[in-house]
Amino acid sequence: MLFLDGARAKTPPRVLAPVGGKKKRKNPAGVSSVFHPPALGLGSMDCPAAFLLALALLVREAEGTCFYQGLSFENNTVWKPDSCQECGCHGDIVLCEAVACRDPRCNFEKEEILQISPNSCCPECAERTEGFCEYEGQLREPNAEWASSGCRTCSCANGEVTCAPQRCSALSCEDNEVEHVGPGECCPKCVSRRDSCSFDGEIIPNKKEWRLSPCAKCVCRDGSLRCFTIFCPPAFCSADESLVVPAGKCCPECARKPCFASGALYQHGEEWKKDACTTCVCDTGESRCFTKSCLPLNCRQEENKVRRPGKCCEECVLSEGSCVHNGTLKYHSDMWHDTDCNFCTCDGGRVACRKAKCARVDCGQGEELSHLPGKCCPECISRGGPCIYKDSTKDSGEKWKEGLCRECECLHSKVNCYSRSCLTCPPGSVAVAVHGECCPQCKPGRCHPDCLTCAQAFDRCDACRESTKFLLNGRCVDSCGVGFYPDAGLCVACKELCSTCTNKFGCTSCQASLHLKDAQCVTSCGERFFPGPLQCTACHESCATCRGPTANNCSTCRDPSLALLEGTCVANCGQRFYVTDGVCRACQEGCDRCYLDRLRCLSCASGRVLLDGNCLSECPHGYYADGSRKCRVCHSSCTGCTGPLPTQCTSCSFPQAFYQGRCLLACGEGFYQHHNLCKGCHSSCRACVGPEHSHCTRCTNPEEKLQPYLSLEERPVGACLPQCRAQFYSNEDGICKACHSSCLSCTGGSPENCTICASPQVFHEGRCISECPEGWYHQESRCYACHPSCKTCSGAEDDECTACHPHASFLNGRCRTPCKREQYLNLVGYCAGCHPLCELCVADLHTDRGSTCLRCRDIHHLLLKDRCVPDCPVGFYQLGGECQKCHPSCKTCTGEGPFSCTSCDASLVLSHAGSCLSACSLGFYQDDNLHCKRTWCLSFSVLFGRMF
């Protein structure tokens, strides 16, 4: 509250502040604000203390700051306001406790004394000082003299104080002088009658001032008595404050709401003890309390735990014995003062009291010795610091004028300003202003016609002649106008922040940027109100702050358990919202419920699925939506799926392919891979690379042959045909391979595997040659053996020779020799015998065997080159009465060519087609006899596998 112009801001009684840290004195230096109090008609004044007050009030509201005797303290700060008291700040409540003194255990037998050091509370042991005197609690040096109360002079000699009335020197005053003894003075002085003043029968010396009352003072100046009343700056109170003049004070103050607690009334800022451990403070009608916590206590063996009456926590006391003094229990080694300087101790159950002495005190500059109530010894107290006034510093005790009618002084760091009172001119005279003077002179004359009286000037009315008019700044007007209100014929200025008003207590409208609330102009409507078009209007009962009167205009909620949803306070935000800082905030798009950080959903709205806290229109590749609409990861083999199993895939990643819910590294028989899908082959294909009949890599029918058209990754690709095309042969895998370039058809890839030759070549013993060799003739592109008797021939008969043995004769197509029936003509020209089993033979013109048998003696024997055998050996087959050599691929056979085999060499197997292969074709298996047999189950799978 602001008391006087430039004064320090003061806090309510016993308001305490945060504990811990350093003392902080609010320094208003260099800060000034200007107040304009038109209601008092005193013009403007600079008032830095107002800023200090505002700053102090702001800090007061801050959590964890205490105020004590004009100082602020941070939370958890501990300080000593005086030598016998220790205080601490807890939140914004101050707890103070008296310092407990302990027995210093002095040796009084050796003439030790109890002595209190300067600015200390508890006495200590000290040696007795010889020759020193104690007077009114202060130690005086030997032979010292001093003025005492009652106009006496005292001295110290040999430890004794002697006092006598003060002697005054004889006065001899002039005729125009008079003797005068002023208040607090002992001896009279001569004062001038001309310069002195008389007041209530007293002679007042020139320049002497005194207090007429707590709120006024007078001064004698050059024989003229001038009186001043204290200047009170305007006090602007908020809606929850009232304007009162506290007892013993001059100026009004704003008082906040008091508190009623435990049947007692406490003012704002006042503290009280609820119990031994709980201290409460009144804060604008509400009680706030702090309960002290006690630390664990471990006492020594010789100590006991006790809780003293009125104390919160236990303490350790010596167990040697207790005492009772004036009904109070004391413990061994306790010390207390019975009177200001009489200290008592409890020693083993006995009470002993002694008077303490005061040590010598030397005060520093700016301090004075003062004996505080309840203290034994005087202490050095600051005379008061300087004052800050209108951005300048005034020394303590300094006085100055401000204009003609105002005087100010700095006292105890506070500025008091007084306004001079002027006498009212009697009727028939008017006040005439005098240059350089505060008060006008009264001279005969008449007032302005509008004035009934005019004490200050001819045209400055004190009252209006017409009762219907109002007095405004010395003029009589018909209406007061904006910023003033009529009161008992006067136009009184509204409060500073008002635009219009009807009385001194409140406004009816406010200046720009301010709001009208409870007839007061405020910068903010505060909680539970909002600025309406004319004044602050109450919010809905559910709102703490709002922007309109209805339930859906809340900005914050009155009930902290409620949350703000689109301007309405609700108990539950509902779906698609989350609560943070008491506000319902929308979840991200698609969320049904979400976490407090908004960024992660708990569940999703209809048509959405949840993945990693996000709501999506559909699950991404690699995930599927379960029954609760949450995206779950697919099996590792799938890139898309309908469930977690490997059989629930819907798409696959390369190189895998999709088939019937699975992702396969290979599609399997009857299918080919197309863009990560397995598609069915043509019905003729057992395996394929595409849908066409020409895309087969293996055939469905084991009887068919794969006729390749191209090769992919060393795999032949083609169509499945009943047999290979011309110039191709089927290998053991059923794949058509190209014949040797000399063959038109063949059974293998070598030149010896031809079966048909292209014209003009002729076939001879598996080869295609340009012409038949000697001993062979050409017929239908094949070479046939001549009759053994012919060297060359045109047919197979013995009469179709065209050339003969060199030693044989040629006649009518026949070759004749001179040899007997069982002989033959050898190449040397001699007749040699046939094989014993041979009945008829001829020379072998093409090998070195010698002869070729033409007929056997035994009709059951068979011809085998140059001999007769009962059976054809392995590798030969019977054709008529002769043994013909099997195809080179056959071990045994029943005819010519590669498909007449009946058995094969150990490294080959006999196929179903009668050929010898390295392995059985697809659809066949190898039995124990190395024969290829049809696999009926494989055929079944090939036939029906596409259905699954």
PDB file of C-alpha atoms in Angstrom, residues 295-308 312-321 330-334:
ATOM      1  CA  LEU A 295      13.585 -34.174  11.169  1.00  0.00           C
ATOM      2  CA  PRO A 296      14.612 -37.519  12.726  1.00  0.00           C
ATOM      3  CA  LEU A 297      16.177 -36.932  16.143  1.00  0.00           C
ATOM      4  CA  ASN A 298      18.995 -39.005  17.644  1.00  0.00           C
ATOM      5  CA  CYS A 299      19.859 -38.063  21.218  1.00  0.00           C
ATOM      6  CA  ARG A 300      23.017 -38.931  23.135  1.00  0.00           C
ATOM      7  CA  GLN A 301      22.916 -41.401  25.998  1.00  0.00           C
ATOM      8  CA  GLU A 302      22.837 -38.622  28.617  1.00  0.00           C
ATOM      9  CA  GLU A 303      19.940 -36.865  26.854  1.00  0.00           C
ATOM     10  CA  ASN A 304      16.180 -37.343  26.713  1.00  0.00           C
ATOM     11  CA  LYS A 305      13.671 -36.500  24.000  1.00  0.00           C
ATOM     12  CA  VAL A 306      11.091 -33.888  25.051  1.00  0.00           C
ATOM     13  CA  ARG A 307       8.557 -31.674  23.345  1.00  0.00           C
ATOM     14  CA  ARG A 308       8.251 -28.281  25.038  1.00  0.00           C
ATOM     15  CA  CYS A 312       6.157 -28.588  17.218  1.00  0.00           C
ATOM     16  CA  CYS A 313       9.226 -30.823  17.255  1.00  0.00           C
ATOM     17  CA  GLU A 314      10.988 -32.780  19.921  1.00  0.00           C
ATOM     18  CA  GLU A 315      14.454 -31.786  21.091  1.00  0.00           C
ATOM     19  CA  CYS A 316      17.255 -33.398  23.078  1.00  0.00           C
ATOM     20  CA  VAL A 317      17.684 -32.125  26.655  1.00  0.00           C
ATOM     21  CA  LEU A 318      20.132 -33.140  29.378  1.00  0.00           C
ATOM     22  CA  SER A 319      18.659 -35.599  31.862  1.00  0.00           C
ATOM     23  CA  GLU A 320      20.497 -34.266  34.955  1.00  0.00           C
ATOM     24  CA  GLY A 321      17.405 -32.614  36.386  1.00  0.00           C
ATOM     25  CA  LYS A 330      12.773 -25.869  32.378  1.00  0.00           C
ATOM     26  CA  TYR A 331      15.569 -28.350  31.706  1.00  0.00           C
ATOM     27  CA  HIS A 332      19.176 -28.557  32.812  1.00  0.00           C
ATOM     28  CA  SER A 333      21.398 -25.934  31.111  1.00  0.00           C
ATOM     29  CA  ASP A 334      18.386 -23.856  29.931  1.00  0.00           C
TER      30      ASP A 334
END
